[in-house]
Tab-separated table of C-alpha atoms in Angstrom:
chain	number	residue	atom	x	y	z
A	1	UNK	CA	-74.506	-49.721	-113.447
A	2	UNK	CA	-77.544	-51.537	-112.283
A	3	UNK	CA	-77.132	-53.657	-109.348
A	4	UNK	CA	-79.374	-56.359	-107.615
A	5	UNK	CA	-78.174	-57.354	-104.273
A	6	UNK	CA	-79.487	-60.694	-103.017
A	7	UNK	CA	-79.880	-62.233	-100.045
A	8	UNK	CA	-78.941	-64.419	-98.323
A	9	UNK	CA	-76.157	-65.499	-100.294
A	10	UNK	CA	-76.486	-69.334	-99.258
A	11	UNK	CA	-79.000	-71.461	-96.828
A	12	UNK	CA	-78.700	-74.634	-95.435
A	13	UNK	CA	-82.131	-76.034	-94.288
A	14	UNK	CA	-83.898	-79.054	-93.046
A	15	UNK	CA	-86.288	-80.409	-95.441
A	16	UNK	CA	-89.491	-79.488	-95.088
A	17	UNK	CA	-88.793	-76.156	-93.908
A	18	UNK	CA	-89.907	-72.761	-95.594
A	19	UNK	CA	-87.326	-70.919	-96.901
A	20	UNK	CA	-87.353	-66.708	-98.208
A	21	UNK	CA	-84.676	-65.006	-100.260
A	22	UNK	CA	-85.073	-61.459	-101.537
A	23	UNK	CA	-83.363	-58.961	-103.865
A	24	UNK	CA	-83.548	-55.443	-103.681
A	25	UNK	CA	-82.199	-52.443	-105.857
A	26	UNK	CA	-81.472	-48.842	-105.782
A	27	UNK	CA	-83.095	-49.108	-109.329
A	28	UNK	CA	-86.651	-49.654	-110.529
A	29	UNK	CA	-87.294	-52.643	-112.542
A	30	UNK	CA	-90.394	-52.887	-114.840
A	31	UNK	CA	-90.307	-56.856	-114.552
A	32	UNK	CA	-88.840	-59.126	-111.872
A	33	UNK	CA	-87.617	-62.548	-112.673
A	34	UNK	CA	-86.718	-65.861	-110.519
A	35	UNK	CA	-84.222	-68.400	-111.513
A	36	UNK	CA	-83.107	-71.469	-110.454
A	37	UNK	CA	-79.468	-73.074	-111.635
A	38	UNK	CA	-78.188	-76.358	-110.936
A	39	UNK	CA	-74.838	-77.535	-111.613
A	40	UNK	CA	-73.844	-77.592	-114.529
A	41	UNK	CA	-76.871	-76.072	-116.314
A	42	UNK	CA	-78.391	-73.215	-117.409
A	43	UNK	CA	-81.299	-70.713	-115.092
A	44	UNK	CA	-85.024	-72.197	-115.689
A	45	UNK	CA	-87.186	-69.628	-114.978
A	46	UNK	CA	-89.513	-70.442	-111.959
A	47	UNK	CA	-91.486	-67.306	-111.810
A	48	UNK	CA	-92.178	-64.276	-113.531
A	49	UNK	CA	-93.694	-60.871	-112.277
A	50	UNK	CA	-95.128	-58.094	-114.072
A	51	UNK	CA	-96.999	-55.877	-111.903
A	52	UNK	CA	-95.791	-54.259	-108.605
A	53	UNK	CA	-97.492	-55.624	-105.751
A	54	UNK	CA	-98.615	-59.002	-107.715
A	55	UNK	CA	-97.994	-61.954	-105.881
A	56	UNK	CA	-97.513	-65.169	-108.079
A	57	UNK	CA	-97.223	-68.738	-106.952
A	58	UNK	CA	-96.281	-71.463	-108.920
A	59	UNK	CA	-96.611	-75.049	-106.970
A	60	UNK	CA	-94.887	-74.835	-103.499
A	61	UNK	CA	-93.391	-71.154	-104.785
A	62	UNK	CA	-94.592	-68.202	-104.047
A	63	UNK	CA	-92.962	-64.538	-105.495
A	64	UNK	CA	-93.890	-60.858	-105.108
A	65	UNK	CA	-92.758	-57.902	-107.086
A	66	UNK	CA	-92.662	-54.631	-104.503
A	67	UNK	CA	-94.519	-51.881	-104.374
A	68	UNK	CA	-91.751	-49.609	-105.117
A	69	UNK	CA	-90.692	-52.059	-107.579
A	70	UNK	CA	-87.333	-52.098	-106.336
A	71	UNK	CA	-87.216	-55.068	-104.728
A	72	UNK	CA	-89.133	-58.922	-104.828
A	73	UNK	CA	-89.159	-61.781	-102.650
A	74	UNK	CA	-89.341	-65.709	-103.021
A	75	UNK	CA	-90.215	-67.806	-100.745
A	76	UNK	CA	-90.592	-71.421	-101.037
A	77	UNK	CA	-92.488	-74.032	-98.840
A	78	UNK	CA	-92.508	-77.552	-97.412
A	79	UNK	CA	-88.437	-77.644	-98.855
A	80	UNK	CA	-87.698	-81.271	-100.957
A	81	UNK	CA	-83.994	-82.064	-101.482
A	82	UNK	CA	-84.780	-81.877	-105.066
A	83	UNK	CA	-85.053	-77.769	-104.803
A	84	UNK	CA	-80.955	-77.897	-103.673
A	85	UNK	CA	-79.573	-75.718	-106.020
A	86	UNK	CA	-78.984	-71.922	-107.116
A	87	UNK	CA	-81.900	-69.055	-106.937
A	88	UNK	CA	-81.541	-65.845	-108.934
A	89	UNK	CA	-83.641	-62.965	-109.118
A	90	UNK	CA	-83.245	-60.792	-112.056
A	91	UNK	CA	-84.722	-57.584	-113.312
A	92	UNK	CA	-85.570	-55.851	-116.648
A	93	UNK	CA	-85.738	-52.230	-116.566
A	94	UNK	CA	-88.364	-50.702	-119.685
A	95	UNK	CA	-87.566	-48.823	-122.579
A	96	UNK	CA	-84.135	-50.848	-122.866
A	97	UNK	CA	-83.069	-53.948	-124.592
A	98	UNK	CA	-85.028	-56.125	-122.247
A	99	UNK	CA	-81.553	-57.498	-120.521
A	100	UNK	CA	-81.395	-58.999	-117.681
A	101	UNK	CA	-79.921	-57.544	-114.606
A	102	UNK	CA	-78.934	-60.497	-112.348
A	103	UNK	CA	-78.293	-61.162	-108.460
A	104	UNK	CA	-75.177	-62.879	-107.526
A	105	UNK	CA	-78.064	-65.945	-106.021
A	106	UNK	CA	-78.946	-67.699	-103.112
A	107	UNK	CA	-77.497	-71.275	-102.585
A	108	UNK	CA	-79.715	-73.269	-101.164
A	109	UNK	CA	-78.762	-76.659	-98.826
A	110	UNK	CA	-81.687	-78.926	-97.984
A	111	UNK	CA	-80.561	-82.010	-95.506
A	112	UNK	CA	-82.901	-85.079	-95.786
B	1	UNK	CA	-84.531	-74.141	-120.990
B	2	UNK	CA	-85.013	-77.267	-123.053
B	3	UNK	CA	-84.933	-75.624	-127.089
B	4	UNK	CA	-82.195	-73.339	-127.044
B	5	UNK	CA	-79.322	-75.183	-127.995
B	6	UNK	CA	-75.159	-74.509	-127.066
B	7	UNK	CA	-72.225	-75.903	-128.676
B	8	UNK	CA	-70.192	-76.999	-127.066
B	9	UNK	CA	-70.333	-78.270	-123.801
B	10	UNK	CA	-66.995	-77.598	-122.861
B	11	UNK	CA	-64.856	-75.989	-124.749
B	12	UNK	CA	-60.703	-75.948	-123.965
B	13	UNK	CA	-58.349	-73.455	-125.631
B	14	UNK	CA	-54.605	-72.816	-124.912
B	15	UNK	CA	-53.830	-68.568	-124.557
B	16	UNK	CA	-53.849	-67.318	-127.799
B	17	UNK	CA	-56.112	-69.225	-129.642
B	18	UNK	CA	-59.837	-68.408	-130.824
B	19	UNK	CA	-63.183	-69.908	-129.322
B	20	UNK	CA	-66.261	-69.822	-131.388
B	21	UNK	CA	-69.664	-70.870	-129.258
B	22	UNK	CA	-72.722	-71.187	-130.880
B	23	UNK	CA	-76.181	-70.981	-129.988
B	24	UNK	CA	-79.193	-71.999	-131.796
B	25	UNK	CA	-82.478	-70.196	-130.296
B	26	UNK	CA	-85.820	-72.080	-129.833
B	27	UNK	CA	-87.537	-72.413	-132.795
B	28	UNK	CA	-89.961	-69.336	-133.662
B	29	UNK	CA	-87.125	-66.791	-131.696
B	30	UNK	CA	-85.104	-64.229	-133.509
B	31	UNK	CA	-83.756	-62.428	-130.290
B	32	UNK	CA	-80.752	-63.665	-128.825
B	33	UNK	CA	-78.987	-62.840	-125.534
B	34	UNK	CA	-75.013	-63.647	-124.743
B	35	UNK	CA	-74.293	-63.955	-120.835
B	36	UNK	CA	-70.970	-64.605	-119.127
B	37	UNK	CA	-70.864	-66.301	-115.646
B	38	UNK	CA	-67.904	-65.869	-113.484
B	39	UNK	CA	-67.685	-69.232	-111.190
B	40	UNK	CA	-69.992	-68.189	-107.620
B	41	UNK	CA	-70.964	-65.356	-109.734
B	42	UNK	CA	-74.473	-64.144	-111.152
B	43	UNK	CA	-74.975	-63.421	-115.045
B	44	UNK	CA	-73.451	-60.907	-116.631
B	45	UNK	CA	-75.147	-59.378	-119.726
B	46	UNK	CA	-72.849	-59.121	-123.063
B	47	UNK	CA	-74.530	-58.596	-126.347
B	48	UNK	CA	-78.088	-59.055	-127.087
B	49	UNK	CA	-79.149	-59.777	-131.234
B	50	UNK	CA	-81.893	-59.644	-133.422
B	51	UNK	CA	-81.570	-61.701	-137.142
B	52	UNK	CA	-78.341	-59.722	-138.741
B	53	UNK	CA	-78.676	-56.895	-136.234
B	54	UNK	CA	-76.981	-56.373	-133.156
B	55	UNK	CA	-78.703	-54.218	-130.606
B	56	UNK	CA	-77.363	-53.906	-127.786
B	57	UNK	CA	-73.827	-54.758	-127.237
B	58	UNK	CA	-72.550	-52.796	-123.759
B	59	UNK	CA	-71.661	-55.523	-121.848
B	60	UNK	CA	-69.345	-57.021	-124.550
B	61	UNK	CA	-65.509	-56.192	-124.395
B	62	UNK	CA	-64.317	-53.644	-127.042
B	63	UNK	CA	-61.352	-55.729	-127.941
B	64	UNK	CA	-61.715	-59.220	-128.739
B	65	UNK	CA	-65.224	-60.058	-128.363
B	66	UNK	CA	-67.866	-60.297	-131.674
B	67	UNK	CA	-70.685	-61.891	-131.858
B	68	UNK	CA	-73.383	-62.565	-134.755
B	69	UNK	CA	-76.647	-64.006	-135.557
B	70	UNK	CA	-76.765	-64.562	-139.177
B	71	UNK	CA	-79.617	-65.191	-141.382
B	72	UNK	CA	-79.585	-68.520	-141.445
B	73	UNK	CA	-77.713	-70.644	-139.075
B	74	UNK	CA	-77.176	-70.121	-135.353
B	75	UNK	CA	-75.909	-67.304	-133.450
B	76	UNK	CA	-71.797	-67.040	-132.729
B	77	UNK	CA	-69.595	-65.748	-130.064
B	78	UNK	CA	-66.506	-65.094	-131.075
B	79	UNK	CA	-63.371	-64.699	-128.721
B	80	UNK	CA	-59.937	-64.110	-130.254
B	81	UNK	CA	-56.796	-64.165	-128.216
B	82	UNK	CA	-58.055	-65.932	-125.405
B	83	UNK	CA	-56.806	-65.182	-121.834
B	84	UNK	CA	-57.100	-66.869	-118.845
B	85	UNK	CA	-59.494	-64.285	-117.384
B	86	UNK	CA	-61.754	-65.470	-120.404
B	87	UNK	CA	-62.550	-68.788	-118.356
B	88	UNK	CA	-66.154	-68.872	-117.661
B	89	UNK	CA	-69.668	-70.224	-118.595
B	90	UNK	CA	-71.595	-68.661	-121.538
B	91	UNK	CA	-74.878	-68.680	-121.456
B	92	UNK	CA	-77.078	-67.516	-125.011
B	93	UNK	CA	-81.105	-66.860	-124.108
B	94	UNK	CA	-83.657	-66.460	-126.878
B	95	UNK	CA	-86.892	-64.909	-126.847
B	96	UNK	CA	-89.834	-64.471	-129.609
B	97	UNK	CA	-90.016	-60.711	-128.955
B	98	UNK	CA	-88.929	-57.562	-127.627
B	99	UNK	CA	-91.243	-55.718	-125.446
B	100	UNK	CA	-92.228	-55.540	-121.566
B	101	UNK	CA	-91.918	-58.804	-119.723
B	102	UNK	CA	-90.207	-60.450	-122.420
B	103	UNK	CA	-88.926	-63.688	-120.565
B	104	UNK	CA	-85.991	-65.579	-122.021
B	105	UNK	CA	-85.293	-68.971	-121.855
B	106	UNK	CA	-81.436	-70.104	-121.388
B	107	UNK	CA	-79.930	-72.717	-123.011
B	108	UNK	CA	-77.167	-74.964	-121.183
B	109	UNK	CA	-73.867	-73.166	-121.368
B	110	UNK	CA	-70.700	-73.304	-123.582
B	111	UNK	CA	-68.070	-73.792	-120.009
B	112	UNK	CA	-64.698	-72.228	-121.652
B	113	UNK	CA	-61.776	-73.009	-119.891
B	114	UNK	CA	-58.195	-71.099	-120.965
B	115	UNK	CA	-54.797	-73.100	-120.085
């Protein structure tokens, strides 16, 4: 089956840093996806990409769906302890029932 | 995620028994998603729903596992037999339509734990 491999699979950062996580495939995906989990709850979605090549930001986040549309990147700047939790990419491939294909996530440490 | 309501929380059966979780999509959504989440694990698609159809149902175990999404009323995963290897957090997602970059938006979990 389709697999999403994620990297890396935890960081432990000073706050303030930058941090970058990526997930790449064997497969294509039509639409690439960016979750974040904290305990206890469900994914939010942070960002959502459409296009390959299209690079998105959404406050202090910033995401990019490859070229060959099998893989996307997240990175996110000036860290805040309040962005400690669980990142996910996850990928829809076309024509299908629109499910999601998730990475196994980033956990992300940020020390005050 | 706020909108798409699970129940319950938490959700404790002994071997044997049956676990019903429900999910009630945002308002306006008629496509439902079921996803299981092994602990350190990413999301594992199970069954995916439209109003009194289901569409796609790969992920879902053959034996045991049903799930609906009546009419009226909210969506239901139904377990029978649990086992311990059952013990894990469901997630539903609903969505207003099916197409290309459909995003879905999760609601908080049912956490099932088999003793």
């Amino acid at each position: 089956g389709q697999q999403l491999n994620q990297s890396p699979q935890s960081m432990f950062i000073q706050e303030g840093e930058d941090v970058s996580m990526n997930c790449t495939s064997s497969s294509i995906f039509n639409t690439w996806l960016w979750y974040k989990q904290d305990p206890g709850e469900g994914p939010v979605l942070l960002i959502a990409l459409y296009k390959a090549g299209e690079l998105t930001s959404n406050g202090r986040l910033t995401a990019q769906f490859g070229i060959t549309r099998k893989d996307s990147f997240l990175n996110i700047s000036a860290s805040i302890p309040s962005d400690v939790g669980i990142y996910f990419c996850a990928g829809i491939t076309q024509g299908g029932s629109e499910k999601l294909v998730f990475g196994k996530g980033t956990k992300l440490t940020v020390n005050p | 995620n706020a909108g798409v309501m699970q129940n319950p929380r938490h959700l404790v059966r002994r071997r044997g028994q049956e676990a019903r979780l429900r999910c009630s999509p945002m308002k306006g959504h008629s496509h439902v998603y079921w996803y299981r989440q092994l602990p350190e694990e990413g999301l594992k698609f199970m069954v995916y729903l439209q109003k009194e159809n289901i569409i796609d149902e790969s992920g879902m175990p053959k034996e045991r596992f049903s799930a609906e999404f009546p009419k009226e009323g909210p969506s239901i995963l139904r377990i029978q037999q649990v086992v311990r290897g059952d013990s894990a957090a469901y997630f539903c997602a609903s969505s207003p339509r099916r197409g290309p970059g459909t995003e879905a938006f999760f609601g908080q979990g049912t956490r099932l734990t088999v003793v």
